[in-house]
């Protein structure tokens, strides 16, 4: 398991779902945690659930990462509290499901601000500090849908394509500075994600629940990718197979193939 050398691990979106599991696993591995999210009550629940030797030193910081300059404020707050970030887990993310032309523009904008802008700024600001210390790791949470174009998840899937592409380029840039950048691509996970993405269809929700991995297995998979220093990988065997097979279907055909199935599932 990854061990700290000089600093803390910062996990965004640590108030629940996958982020909480990242925090719990890292705490058990001996990391001091910086937990970031908007819901302080739930961040506190995460803090109290930590079990490592440094669990009591975990810090919860409120941040709405979709707000302008949120990453810079977070960087300054960490510096003010003397917290050196050695491992950054960019986990916070949200989805938005529906016909692109009918979705409220403000919701799409704040999703993109979180999934794309905040993630890039976090990498850039904390990555610069890591590069200066010539040591550090960044794990970005992408998604399997980032490998495809997905109807009804058009901008979410595109935001996750960005996460993968950005992570691979940043990895090449930071490699010589002693900083490793990896990206995990989960498929369905049994979290509150579907609900907050506005997926109302019971059939879709049941499908996602049936095919979903537990957040703990996905977090383990993400940390394994970091440990082995893989550029990116899907989480779980089934997702690895889907990811590998996807190269045989022309990129332009996938949306047309997926749409009828999504239509059937979301009709009710
Ligand atoms: N669930 C899936 O099926 C699935 C599949 C592939 C990839 N993913 C990715 O996995 C990651 C974790 O998602 P999850 O499944 O754990 O979903 P989740 O249960 O909805 O958790 C999302 C987390 O992000 C935080 N967050 C949301 N908006 C935020 C904001 N504006 N500022 C700061 N934090 C914010 C939330 O905390 P607060 O509410 O406290 O802010 C929450 O802790 C996301 O990047 C998601 O895209 C999920």
PDB file of C-alpha atoms and ligand atoms in Angstrom:
ATOM      1  CA  UNK A   1       0.000   0.000   0.000  1.00  0.00           C
ATOM      2  CA  UNK A   2       1.143   3.550  -0.713  1.00  0.00           C
ATOM      3  CA  UNK A   3       2.857   5.176   2.215  1.00  0.00           C
ATOM      4  CA  UNK A   4       3.388   8.853   2.953  1.00  0.00           C
ATOM      5  CA  UNK A   5       6.886  10.307   2.990  1.00  0.00           C
ATOM      6  CA  UNK A   6       6.531  14.018   3.678  1.00  0.00           C
ATOM      7  CA  UNK A   7       2.916  15.081   3.641  1.00  0.00           C
ATOM      8  CA  UNK A   8      -0.812  14.533   3.619  1.00  0.00           C
ATOM      9  CA  UNK A   9      -3.347  13.118   1.193  1.00  0.00           C
ATOM     10  CA  UNK A  10      -6.083  15.484   0.029  1.00  0.00           C
ATOM     11  CA  UNK A  11      -9.307  13.861  -1.178  1.00  0.00           C
ATOM     12  CA  UNK A  12     -11.958  15.989  -2.875  1.00  0.00           C
ATOM     13  CA  UNK A  13     -15.580  14.864  -2.569  1.00  0.00           C
ATOM     14  CA  UNK A  14     -14.737  13.016   0.659  1.00  0.00           C
ATOM     15  CA  UNK A  15     -18.184  13.563   2.161  1.00  0.00           C
ATOM     16  CA  UNK A  16     -19.555  10.306   0.737  1.00  0.00           C
ATOM     17  CA  UNK A  17     -19.491   7.730  -2.041  1.00  0.00           C
ATOM     18  CA  UNK A  18     -16.136   6.906  -3.576  1.00  0.00           C
ATOM     19  CA  UNK A  19     -14.301   9.802  -1.889  1.00  0.00           C
ATOM     20  CA  UNK A  20     -15.151   8.550   1.594  1.00  0.00           C
ATOM     21  CA  UNK A  21     -13.735   5.108   0.700  1.00  0.00           C
ATOM     22  CA  UNK A  22     -10.526   6.650  -0.668  1.00  0.00           C
ATOM     23  CA  UNK A  23     -10.178   8.535   2.614  1.00  0.00           C
ATOM     24  CA  UNK A  24     -10.775   5.437   4.738  1.00  0.00           C
ATOM     25  CA  UNK A  25      -8.291   3.285   2.820  1.00  0.00           C
ATOM     26  CA  UNK A  26      -5.623   5.991   2.823  1.00  0.00           C
ATOM     27  CA  UNK A  27      -6.095   6.608   6.530  1.00  0.00           C
ATOM     28  CA  UNK A  28      -5.606   2.895   7.219  1.00  0.00           C
ATOM     29  CA  UNK A  29      -2.408   3.045   5.164  1.00  0.00           C
ATOM     30  CA  UNK A  30      -1.058   5.721   7.516  1.00  0.00           C
ATOM     31  CA  UNK A  31      -1.889   8.945   5.695  1.00  0.00           C
ATOM     32  CA  UNK A  32      -2.969  12.144   7.376  1.00  0.00           C
ATOM     33  CA  UNK A  33      -6.075  13.254   5.476  1.00  0.00           C
ATOM     34  CA  UNK A  34      -7.392  16.555   4.201  1.00  0.00           C
ATOM     35  CA  UNK A  35     -11.081  16.018   3.406  1.00  0.00           C
ATOM     36  CA  UNK A  36     -12.750  18.431   1.023  1.00  0.00           C
ATOM     37  CA  UNK A  37     -16.406  18.920   0.091  1.00  0.00           C
ATOM     38  CA  UNK A  38     -19.401  21.177   0.580  1.00  0.00           C
ATOM     39  CA  UNK A  39     -21.343  19.194   3.179  1.00  0.00           C
ATOM     40  CA  UNK A  40     -19.468  19.702   6.460  1.00  0.00           C
ATOM     41  CA  UNK A  41     -21.726  17.358   8.421  1.00  0.00           C
ATOM     42  CA  UNK A  42     -20.967  14.487   6.068  1.00  0.00           C
ATOM     43  CA  UNK A  43     -17.269  15.393   5.936  1.00  0.00           C
ATOM     44  CA  UNK A  44     -17.289  15.151   9.722  1.00  0.00           C
ATOM     45  CA  UNK A  45     -18.919  11.694   9.465  1.00  0.00           C
ATOM     46  CA  UNK A  46     -16.068  10.662   7.156  1.00  0.00           C
ATOM     47  CA  UNK A  47     -13.504  12.121   9.569  1.00  0.00           C
ATOM     48  CA  UNK A  48     -14.984  10.155  12.470  1.00  0.00           C
ATOM     49  CA  UNK A  49     -14.970   6.927  10.436  1.00  0.00           C
ATOM     50  CA  UNK A  50     -11.200   7.054   9.793  1.00  0.00           C
ATOM     51  CA  UNK A  51      -9.140   4.401  11.512  1.00  0.00           C
ATOM     52  CA  UNK A  52      -5.452   5.093  10.885  1.00  0.00           C
ATOM     53  CA  UNK A  53      -2.830   6.196  13.408  1.00  0.00           C
ATOM     54  CA  UNK A  54      -3.223   9.788  12.159  1.00  0.00           C
ATOM     55  CA  UNK A  55      -7.032   9.649  11.928  1.00  0.00           C
ATOM     56  CA  UNK A  56      -7.422  12.234  14.692  1.00  0.00           C
ATOM     57  CA  UNK A  57      -5.297  14.700  12.786  1.00  0.00           C
ATOM     58  CA  UNK A  58      -7.556  14.591   9.717  1.00  0.00           C
ATOM     59  CA  UNK A  59      -8.785  18.011   8.656  1.00  0.00           C
ATOM     60  CA  UNK A  60     -12.110  18.783   6.955  1.00  0.00           C
ATOM     61  CA  UNK A  61     -12.223  21.835   4.683  1.00  0.00           C
ATOM     62  CA  UNK A  62     -15.346  23.307   3.143  1.00  0.00           C
ATOM     63  CA  UNK A  63     -15.042  24.111  -0.559  1.00  0.00           C
ATOM     64  CA  UNK A  64     -17.491  24.438  -3.417  1.00  0.00           C
ATOM     65  CA  UNK A  65     -15.084  23.474  -6.165  1.00  0.00           C
ATOM     66  CA  UNK A  66     -17.426  24.627  -8.909  1.00  0.00           C
ATOM     67  CA  UNK A  67     -16.977  28.239  -7.735  1.00  0.00           C
ATOM     68  CA  UNK A  68     -14.413  30.454  -9.466  1.00  0.00           C
ATOM     69  CA  UNK A  69     -10.902  30.287  -7.930  1.00  0.00           C
ATOM     70  CA  UNK A  70     -11.975  27.568  -5.451  1.00  0.00           C
ATOM     71  CA  UNK A  71      -8.803  25.539  -6.058  1.00  0.00           C
ATOM     72  CA  UNK A  72      -6.565  28.545  -5.397  1.00  0.00           C
ATOM     73  CA  UNK A  73      -8.394  29.293  -2.135  1.00  0.00           C
ATOM     74  CA  UNK A  74      -7.977  25.658  -1.117  1.00  0.00           C
ATOM     75  CA  UNK A  75      -4.268  25.750  -1.936  1.00  0.00           C
ATOM     76  CA  UNK A  76      -3.913  28.890   0.215  1.00  0.00           C
ATOM     77  CA  UNK A  77      -5.921  27.399   3.073  1.00  0.00           C
ATOM     78  CA  UNK A  78      -3.734  24.269   3.098  1.00  0.00           C
ATOM     79  CA  UNK A  79      -0.601  26.418   3.053  1.00  0.00           C
ATOM     80  CA  UNK A  80      -2.004  28.575   5.904  1.00  0.00           C
ATOM     81  CA  UNK A  81      -2.569  25.468   8.020  1.00  0.00           C
ATOM     82  CA  UNK A  82       0.897  24.108   7.199  1.00  0.00           C
ATOM     83  CA  UNK A  83      -0.493  21.129   5.273  1.00  0.00           C
ATOM     84  CA  UNK A  84       1.878  19.874   2.565  1.00  0.00           C
ATOM     85  CA  UNK A  85      -0.065  17.835   0.018  1.00  0.00           C
ATOM     86  CA  UNK A  86       1.894  14.808  -1.174  1.00  0.00           C
ATOM     87  CA  UNK A  87      -1.048  12.904  -2.641  1.00  0.00           C
ATOM     88  CA  UNK A  88      -4.002  14.544  -4.387  1.00  0.00           C
ATOM     89  CA  UNK A  89      -7.097  12.497  -5.173  1.00  0.00           C
ATOM     90  CA  UNK A  90      -9.300  14.512  -7.524  1.00  0.00           C
ATOM     91  CA  UNK A  91     -12.467  12.554  -6.882  1.00  0.00           C
ATOM     92  CA  UNK A  92     -15.223  15.208  -6.637  1.00  0.00           C
ATOM     93  CA  UNK A  93     -17.378  15.124  -9.725  1.00  0.00           C
ATOM     94  CA  UNK A  94     -21.003  15.248 -10.719  1.00  0.00           C
ATOM     95  CA  UNK A  95     -23.110  13.986 -13.590  1.00  0.00           C
ATOM     96  CA  UNK A  96     -26.022  15.398 -15.539  1.00  0.00           C
ATOM     97  CA  UNK A  97     -28.388  13.092 -17.373  1.00  0.00           C
ATOM     98  CA  UNK A  98     -30.879  14.101 -20.038  1.00  0.00           C
ATOM     99  CA  UNK A  99     -31.322  15.566 -23.488  1.00  0.00           C
ATOM    100  CA  UNK A 100     -28.535  18.088 -23.891  1.00  0.00           C
ATOM    101  CA  UNK A 101     -30.758  20.788 -25.399  1.00  0.00           C
ATOM    102  CA  UNK A 102     -33.263  20.546 -22.524  1.00  0.00           C
ATOM    103  CA  UNK A 103     -30.866  20.490 -19.589  1.00  0.00           C
ATOM    104  CA  UNK A 104     -30.595  23.760 -17.641  1.00  0.00           C
ATOM    105  CA  UNK A 105     -27.484  25.570 -18.864  1.00  0.00           C
ATOM    106  CA  UNK A 106     -26.472  26.632 -15.339  1.00  0.00           C
ATOM    107  CA  UNK A 107     -26.394  23.002 -14.178  1.00  0.00           C
ATOM    108  CA  UNK A 108     -24.244  21.971 -17.131  1.00  0.00           C
ATOM    109  CA  UNK A 109     -21.920  24.897 -16.480  1.00  0.00           C
ATOM    110  CA  UNK A 110     -21.412  24.060 -12.823  1.00  0.00           C
ATOM    111  CA  UNK A 111     -20.832  20.383 -13.663  1.00  0.00           C
ATOM    112  CA  UNK A 112     -18.172  21.371 -16.195  1.00  0.00           C
ATOM    113  CA  UNK A 113     -16.669  23.835 -13.725  1.00  0.00           C
ATOM    114  CA  UNK A 114     -16.299  20.992 -11.209  1.00  0.00           C
ATOM    115  CA  UNK A 115     -15.318  18.093 -13.493  1.00  0.00           C
ATOM    116  CA  UNK A 116     -13.032  20.057 -15.819  1.00  0.00           C
ATOM    117  CA  UNK A 117     -11.962  23.473 -14.493  1.00  0.00           C
ATOM    118  CA  UNK A 118     -11.551  22.635 -10.805  1.00  0.00           C
ATOM    119  CA  UNK A 119      -9.777  19.348 -11.549  1.00  0.00           C
ATOM    120  CA  UNK A 120      -7.303  21.091 -13.858  1.00  0.00           C
ATOM    121  CA  UNK A 121      -6.655  23.909 -11.379  1.00  0.00           C
ATOM    122  CA  UNK A 122      -6.170  21.452  -8.506  1.00  0.00           C
ATOM    123  CA  UNK A 123      -3.637  19.517 -10.612  1.00  0.00           C
ATOM    124  CA  UNK A 124      -1.888  22.663 -11.678  1.00  0.00           C
ATOM    125  CA  UNK A 125      -1.676  24.357  -8.248  1.00  0.00           C
ATOM    126  CA  UNK A 126      -0.887  21.307  -6.105  1.00  0.00           C
ATOM    127  CA  UNK A 127       1.156  19.706  -8.925  1.00  0.00           C
ATOM    128  CA  UNK A 128       3.411  22.804  -8.942  1.00  0.00           C
ATOM    129  CA  UNK A 129       4.123  22.359  -5.218  1.00  0.00           C
ATOM    130  CA  UNK A 130       4.842  18.654  -5.713  1.00  0.00           C
ATOM    131  CA  UNK A 131       7.153  19.410  -8.627  1.00  0.00           C
ATOM    132  CA  UNK A 132       9.047  21.889  -6.440  1.00  0.00           C
ATOM    133  CA  UNK A 133       9.531  19.178  -3.808  1.00  0.00           C
ATOM    134  CA  UNK A 134      10.299  16.716  -6.600  1.00  0.00           C
ATOM    135  CA  UNK A 135       7.825  14.186  -5.155  1.00  0.00           C
ATOM    136  CA  UNK A 136       4.104  13.652  -5.221  1.00  0.00           C
ATOM    137  CA  UNK A 137       1.223  11.751  -6.713  1.00  0.00           C
ATOM    138  CA  UNK A 138      -2.055  12.697  -8.323  1.00  0.00           C
ATOM    139  CA  UNK A 139      -4.972  10.355  -8.923  1.00  0.00           C
ATOM    140  CA  UNK A 140      -7.735  11.715 -11.141  1.00  0.00           C
ATOM    141  CA  UNK A 141     -11.123  10.024 -11.167  1.00  0.00           C
ATOM    142  CA  UNK A 142     -12.363   9.766 -14.734  1.00  0.00           C
ATOM    143  CA  UNK A 143     -15.030   7.373 -15.963  1.00  0.00           C
ATOM    144  CA  UNK A 144     -15.408   4.553 -18.420  1.00  0.00           C
ATOM    145  CA  UNK A 145     -17.897   6.743 -20.320  1.00  0.00           C
ATOM    146  CA  UNK A 146     -15.007   9.127 -20.951  1.00  0.00           C
ATOM    147  CA  UNK A 147     -13.803   6.641 -23.544  1.00  0.00           C
ATOM    148  CA  UNK A 148     -17.052   6.963 -25.501  1.00  0.00           C
ATOM    149  CA  UNK A 149     -19.523   9.567 -26.625  1.00  0.00           C
ATOM    150  CA  UNK A 150     -22.679   8.869 -24.653  1.00  0.00           C
ATOM    151  CA  UNK A 151     -26.160  10.162 -25.532  1.00  0.00           C
ATOM    152  CA  UNK A 152     -28.002  11.756 -22.582  1.00  0.00           C
ATOM    153  CA  UNK A 153     -24.666  11.957 -20.777  1.00  0.00           C
ATOM    154  CA  UNK A 154     -23.113  14.036 -23.560  1.00  0.00           C
ATOM    155  CA  UNK A 155     -21.367  16.735 -21.553  1.00  0.00           C
ATOM    156  CA  UNK A 156     -20.603  14.473 -18.573  1.00  0.00           C
ATOM    157  CA  UNK A 157     -18.945  11.870 -20.836  1.00  0.00           C
ATOM    158  CA  UNK A 158     -17.059  14.633 -22.649  1.00  0.00           C
ATOM    159  CA  UNK A 159     -15.881  16.067 -19.313  1.00  0.00           C
ATOM    160  CA  UNK A 160     -14.504  12.653 -18.380  1.00  0.00           C
ATOM    161  CA  UNK A 161     -12.762  12.347 -21.796  1.00  0.00           C
ATOM    162  CA  UNK A 162     -11.062  15.595 -20.844  1.00  0.00           C
ATOM    163  CA  UNK A 163     -10.013  14.127 -17.478  1.00  0.00           C
ATOM    164  CA  UNK A 164      -8.301  11.179 -19.167  1.00  0.00           C
ATOM    165  CA  UNK A 165      -6.648  13.222 -21.892  1.00  0.00           C
ATOM    166  CA  UNK A 166      -5.471  15.914 -19.460  1.00  0.00           C
ATOM    167  CA  UNK A 167      -4.143  13.320 -17.006  1.00  0.00           C
ATOM    168  CA  UNK A 168      -2.060  11.574 -19.672  1.00  0.00           C
ATOM    169  CA  UNK A 169      -0.541  14.830 -20.906  1.00  0.00           C
ATOM    170  CA  UNK A 170       0.150  16.087 -17.383  1.00  0.00           C
ATOM    171  CA  UNK A 171       1.763  12.765 -16.522  1.00  0.00           C
ATOM    172  CA  UNK A 172       4.248  13.223 -19.365  1.00  0.00           C
ATOM    173  CA  UNK A 173       5.003  16.792 -18.236  1.00  0.00           C
ATOM    174  CA  UNK A 174       5.504  16.013 -14.558  1.00  0.00           C
ATOM    175  CA  UNK A 175       7.320  12.720 -14.911  1.00  0.00           C
ATOM    176  CA  UNK A 176      10.799  14.291 -14.841  1.00  0.00           C
ATOM    177  CA  UNK A 177       9.847  16.310 -11.760  1.00  0.00           C
ATOM    178  CA  UNK A 178       9.226  13.190  -9.665  1.00  0.00           C
ATOM    179  CA  UNK A 179       5.434  13.565  -9.774  1.00  0.00           C
ATOM    180  CA  UNK A 180       3.252  10.708 -10.909  1.00  0.00           C
ATOM    181  CA  UNK A 181      -0.199  11.282 -12.430  1.00  0.00           C
ATOM    182  CA  UNK A 182      -2.670   8.401 -12.857  1.00  0.00           C
ATOM    183  CA  UNK A 183      -6.312   8.153 -13.846  1.00  0.00           C
ATOM    184  CA  UNK A 184      -8.896   5.568 -12.794  1.00  0.00           C
ATOM    185  CA  UNK A 185     -11.924   4.894 -14.986  1.00  0.00           C
ATOM    186  CA  UNK A 186     -14.810   3.473 -12.959  1.00  0.00           C
ATOM    187  CA  UNK A 187     -17.926   2.041 -14.541  1.00  0.00           C
ATOM    188  CA  UNK A 188     -21.138   2.048 -12.484  1.00  0.00           C
ATOM    189  CA  UNK A 189     -20.596   2.530  -8.740  1.00  0.00           C
ATOM    190  CA  UNK A 190     -23.278   2.095  -6.089  1.00  0.00           C
ATOM    191  CA  UNK A 191     -23.298   5.672  -4.747  1.00  0.00           C
ATOM    192  CA  UNK A 192     -25.603   8.700  -4.735  1.00  0.00           C
ATOM    193  CA  UNK A 193     -24.261   9.666  -8.165  1.00  0.00           C
ATOM    194  CA  UNK A 194     -27.303   8.538 -10.241  1.00  0.00           C
ATOM    195  CA  UNK A 195     -29.671  10.475  -8.029  1.00  0.00           C
ATOM    196  CA  UNK A 196     -27.649  13.671  -8.126  1.00  0.00           C
ATOM    197  CA  UNK A 197     -27.202  13.302 -11.901  1.00  0.00           C
ATOM    198  CA  UNK A 198     -30.991  13.457 -12.198  1.00  0.00           C
ATOM    199  CA  UNK A 199     -31.524   9.882 -13.390  1.00  0.00           C
ATOM    200  CA  UNK A 200     -35.164   9.286 -12.489  1.00  0.00           C
ATOM    201  CA  UNK A 201     -35.800   6.086 -14.444  1.00  0.00           C
ATOM    202  CA  UNK A 202     -36.286   3.093 -12.109  1.00  0.00           C
ATOM    203  CA  UNK A 203     -35.135   0.726 -14.900  1.00  0.00           C
ATOM    204  CA  UNK A 204     -31.892   2.630 -15.383  1.00  0.00           C
ATOM    205  CA  UNK A 205     -31.327   2.876 -11.630  1.00  0.00           C
ATOM    206  CA  UNK A 206     -31.913  -0.878 -11.230  1.00  0.00           C
ATOM    207  CA  UNK A 207     -29.507  -1.611 -14.112  1.00  0.00           C
ATOM    208  CA  UNK A 208     -26.855   0.630 -12.614  1.00  0.00           C
ATOM    209  CA  UNK A 209     -27.324  -0.930  -9.148  1.00  0.00           C
ATOM    210  CA  UNK A 210     -27.089  -4.459 -10.596  1.00  0.00           C
ATOM    211  CA  UNK A 211     -23.960  -3.696 -12.578  1.00  0.00           C
ATOM    212  CA  UNK A 212     -22.375  -1.335 -10.081  1.00  0.00           C
ATOM    213  CA  UNK A 213     -19.233  -1.984  -8.071  1.00  0.00           C
ATOM    214  CA  UNK A 214     -19.036  -1.049  -4.412  1.00  0.00           C
ATOM    215  CA  UNK A 215     -17.266   2.264  -3.784  1.00  0.00           C
ATOM    216  CA  UNK A 216     -14.720   0.391  -1.664  1.00  0.00           C
ATOM    217  CA  UNK A 217     -13.675  -1.920  -4.544  1.00  0.00           C
ATOM    218  CA  UNK A 218     -13.365   1.054  -6.894  1.00  0.00           C
ATOM    219  CA  UNK A 219     -11.256   2.980  -4.361  1.00  0.00           C
ATOM    220  CA  UNK A 220      -8.992  -0.070  -3.915  1.00  0.00           C
ATOM    221  CA  UNK A 221      -8.659  -0.327  -7.660  1.00  0.00           C
ATOM    222  CA  UNK A 222      -7.747   3.384  -7.920  1.00  0.00           C
ATOM    223  CA  UNK A 223      -5.078   3.092  -5.242  1.00  0.00           C
ATOM    224  CA  UNK A 224      -3.639  -0.003  -6.951  1.00  0.00           C
ATOM    225  CA  UNK A 225      -3.286   1.997 -10.173  1.00  0.00           C
ATOM    226  CA  UNK A 226      -1.376   4.665  -8.214  1.00  0.00           C
ATOM    227  CA  UNK A 227       0.785   2.089  -6.468  1.00  0.00           C
ATOM    228  CA  UNK A 228       1.707   0.410  -9.743  1.00  0.00           C
ATOM    229  CA  UNK A 229       2.090   3.810 -11.370  1.00  0.00           C
ATOM    230  CA  UNK A 230      -0.131   2.926 -14.340  1.00  0.00           C
ATOM    231  CA  UNK A 231      -1.078   5.872 -16.602  1.00  0.00           C
ATOM    232  CA  UNK A 232      -4.737   4.826 -16.457  1.00  0.00           C
ATOM    233  CA  UNK A 233      -6.948   1.812 -16.074  1.00  0.00           C
ATOM    234  CA  UNK A 234     -10.595   0.858 -15.814  1.00  0.00           C
ATOM    235  CA  UNK A 235     -11.712  -0.261 -12.351  1.00  0.00           C
ATOM    236  CA  UNK A 236     -12.684  -3.931 -12.121  1.00  0.00           C
ATOM    237  CA  UNK A 237     -12.353  -6.820 -14.530  1.00  0.00           C
ATOM    238  CA  UNK A 238     -15.647  -6.346 -16.360  1.00  0.00           C
ATOM    239  CA  UNK A 239     -14.881  -2.685 -17.019  1.00  0.00           C
ATOM    240  CA  UNK A 240     -11.352  -3.552 -18.151  1.00  0.00           C
ATOM    241  CA  UNK A 241     -12.849  -5.945 -20.708  1.00  0.00           C
ATOM    242  CA  UNK A 242     -15.402  -3.363 -21.928  1.00  0.00           C
ATOM    243  CA  UNK A 243     -12.645  -0.789 -22.185  1.00  0.00           C
ATOM    244  CA  UNK A 244     -10.408  -3.143 -24.179  1.00  0.00           C
ATOM    245  CA  UNK A 245     -13.236  -4.265 -26.504  1.00  0.00           C
ATOM    246  CA  UNK A 246     -14.377  -0.698 -27.177  1.00  0.00           C
ATOM    247  CA  UNK A 247     -11.497  -0.180 -29.623  1.00  0.00           C
ATOM    248  CA  UNK A 248     -13.169  -2.614 -32.050  1.00  0.00           C
ATOM    249  CA  UNK A 249     -16.288  -0.460 -32.413  1.00  0.00           C
ATOM    250  CA  UNK A 250     -15.829   2.715 -34.495  1.00  0.00           C
ATOM    251  CA  UNK A 251     -16.062   5.782 -32.254  1.00  0.00           C
ATOM    252  CA  UNK A 252     -18.801   7.301 -34.393  1.00  0.00           C
ATOM    253  CA  UNK A 253     -21.020   4.177 -34.090  1.00  0.00           C
ATOM    254  CA  UNK A 254     -21.107   3.859 -30.307  1.00  0.00           C
ATOM    255  CA  UNK A 255     -23.596   6.678 -29.606  1.00  0.00           C
ATOM    256  CA  UNK A 256     -26.030   5.333 -32.203  1.00  0.00           C
ATOM    257  CA  UNK A 257     -25.704   1.828 -30.733  1.00  0.00           C
ATOM    258  CA  UNK A 258     -26.185   2.986 -27.147  1.00  0.00           C
ATOM    259  CA  UNK A 259     -29.130   5.348 -27.728  1.00  0.00           C
ATOM    260  CA  UNK A 260     -31.928   2.792 -28.362  1.00  0.00           C
ATOM    261  CA  UNK A 261     -30.997   0.866 -25.214  1.00  0.00           C
ATOM    262  CA  UNK A 262     -30.959   4.085 -23.174  1.00  0.00           C
ATOM    263  CA  UNK A 263     -34.290   5.119 -24.726  1.00  0.00           C
ATOM    264  CA  UNK A 264     -35.857   1.798 -23.762  1.00  0.00           C
ATOM    265  CA  UNK A 265     -34.542   2.003 -20.223  1.00  0.00           C
ATOM    266  CA  UNK A 266     -35.533   5.597 -19.592  1.00  0.00           C
ATOM    267  CA  UNK A 267     -38.974   5.498 -21.297  1.00  0.00           C
ATOM    268  CA  UNK A 268     -40.842   4.625 -18.076  1.00  0.00           C
TER     269      UNK A 268
HETATM  270  N1  LIG B   1     -21.141   6.549  -9.372  1.00  0.00           N
HETATM  271  C1  LIG B   1     -20.813   6.202 -10.589  1.00  0.00           C
HETATM  272  O1  LIG B   1     -21.515   5.397 -11.238  1.00  0.00           O
HETATM  273  C2  LIG B   1     -19.555   6.757 -11.214  1.00  0.00           C
HETATM  274  C3  LIG B   1     -19.068   6.153 -12.394  1.00  0.00           C
HETATM  275  C4  LIG B   1     -17.896   6.628 -12.959  1.00  0.00           C
HETATM  276  C5  LIG B   1     -17.230   7.696 -12.388  1.00  0.00           C
HETATM  277  N2  LIG B   1     -17.719   8.279 -11.267  1.00  0.00           N
HETATM  278  C6  LIG B   1     -16.980   9.415 -10.696  1.00  0.00           C
HETATM  279  O2  LIG B   1     -16.595   9.109  -9.373  1.00  0.00           O
HETATM  280  C7  LIG B   1     -16.442  10.324  -8.638  1.00  0.00           C
HETATM  281  C8  LIG B   1     -17.149  10.193  -7.288  1.00  0.00           C
HETATM  282  O3  LIG B   1     -18.531  10.067  -7.520  1.00  0.00           O
HETATM  283  P1  LIG B   1     -19.491   9.227  -6.557  1.00  0.00           P
HETATM  284  O4  LIG B   1     -20.002   8.085  -7.347  1.00  0.00           O
HETATM  285  O5  LIG B   1     -18.847   8.987  -5.247  1.00  0.00           O
HETATM  286  O6  LIG B   1     -20.676  10.275  -6.449  1.00  0.00           O
HETATM  287  P2  LIG B   1     -21.360  10.942  -5.157  1.00  0.00           P
HETATM  288  O7  LIG B   1     -21.694   9.903  -4.159  1.00  0.00           O
HETATM  289  O8  LIG B   1     -22.438  11.806  -5.724  1.00  0.00           O
HETATM  290  O9  LIG B   1     -20.200  11.848  -4.556  1.00  0.00           O
HETATM  291  C9  LIG B   1     -19.755  13.013  -5.198  1.00  0.00           C
HETATM  292  C10 LIG B   1     -18.824  13.757  -4.257  1.00  0.00           C
HETATM  293  O10 LIG B   1     -18.409  14.961  -4.925  1.00  0.00           O
HETATM  294  C11 LIG B   1     -18.612  16.048  -4.044  1.00  0.00           C
HETATM  295  N3  LIG B   1     -18.989  17.246  -4.781  1.00  0.00           N
HETATM  296  C12 LIG B   1     -20.038  17.398  -5.641  1.00  0.00           C
HETATM  297  N4  LIG B   1     -20.104  18.669  -6.059  1.00  0.00           N
HETATM  298  C13 LIG B   1     -19.079  19.327  -5.443  1.00  0.00           C
HETATM  299  C14 LIG B   1     -18.633  20.672  -5.461  1.00  0.00           C
HETATM  300  N5  LIG B   1     -19.242  21.606  -6.205  1.00  0.00           N
HETATM  301  N6  LIG B   1     -17.552  21.005  -4.709  1.00  0.00           N
HETATM  302  C15 LIG B   1     -16.927  20.089  -3.946  1.00  0.00           C
HETATM  303  N7  LIG B   1     -17.311  18.792  -3.886  1.00  0.00           N
HETATM  304  C16 LIG B   1     -18.366  18.434  -4.622  1.00  0.00           C
HETATM  305  C17 LIG B   1     -19.749  15.632  -3.122  1.00  0.00           C
HETATM  306  O11 LIG B   1     -19.581  16.256  -1.857  1.00  0.00           O
HETATM  307  P3  LIG B   1     -20.473  17.477  -1.306  1.00  0.00           P
HETATM  308  O12 LIG B   1     -21.884  17.227  -1.686  1.00  0.00           O
HETATM  309  O13 LIG B   1     -20.170  17.476   0.150  1.00  0.00           O
HETATM  310  O14 LIG B   1     -19.895  18.678  -1.970  1.00  0.00           O
HETATM  311  C18 LIG B   1     -19.516  14.142  -2.972  1.00  0.00           C
HETATM  312  O15 LIG B   1     -18.664  13.858  -1.884  1.00  0.00           O
HETATM  313  C19 LIG B   1     -16.956  11.437  -9.539  1.00  0.00           C
HETATM  314  O16 LIG B   1     -15.876  12.090 -10.152  1.00  0.00           O
HETATM  315  C20 LIG B   1     -17.784  10.693 -10.578  1.00  0.00           C
HETATM  316  O17 LIG B   1     -17.855  11.387 -11.797  1.00  0.00           O
HETATM  317  C21 LIG B   1     -18.856   7.834 -10.664  1.00  0.00           C
END
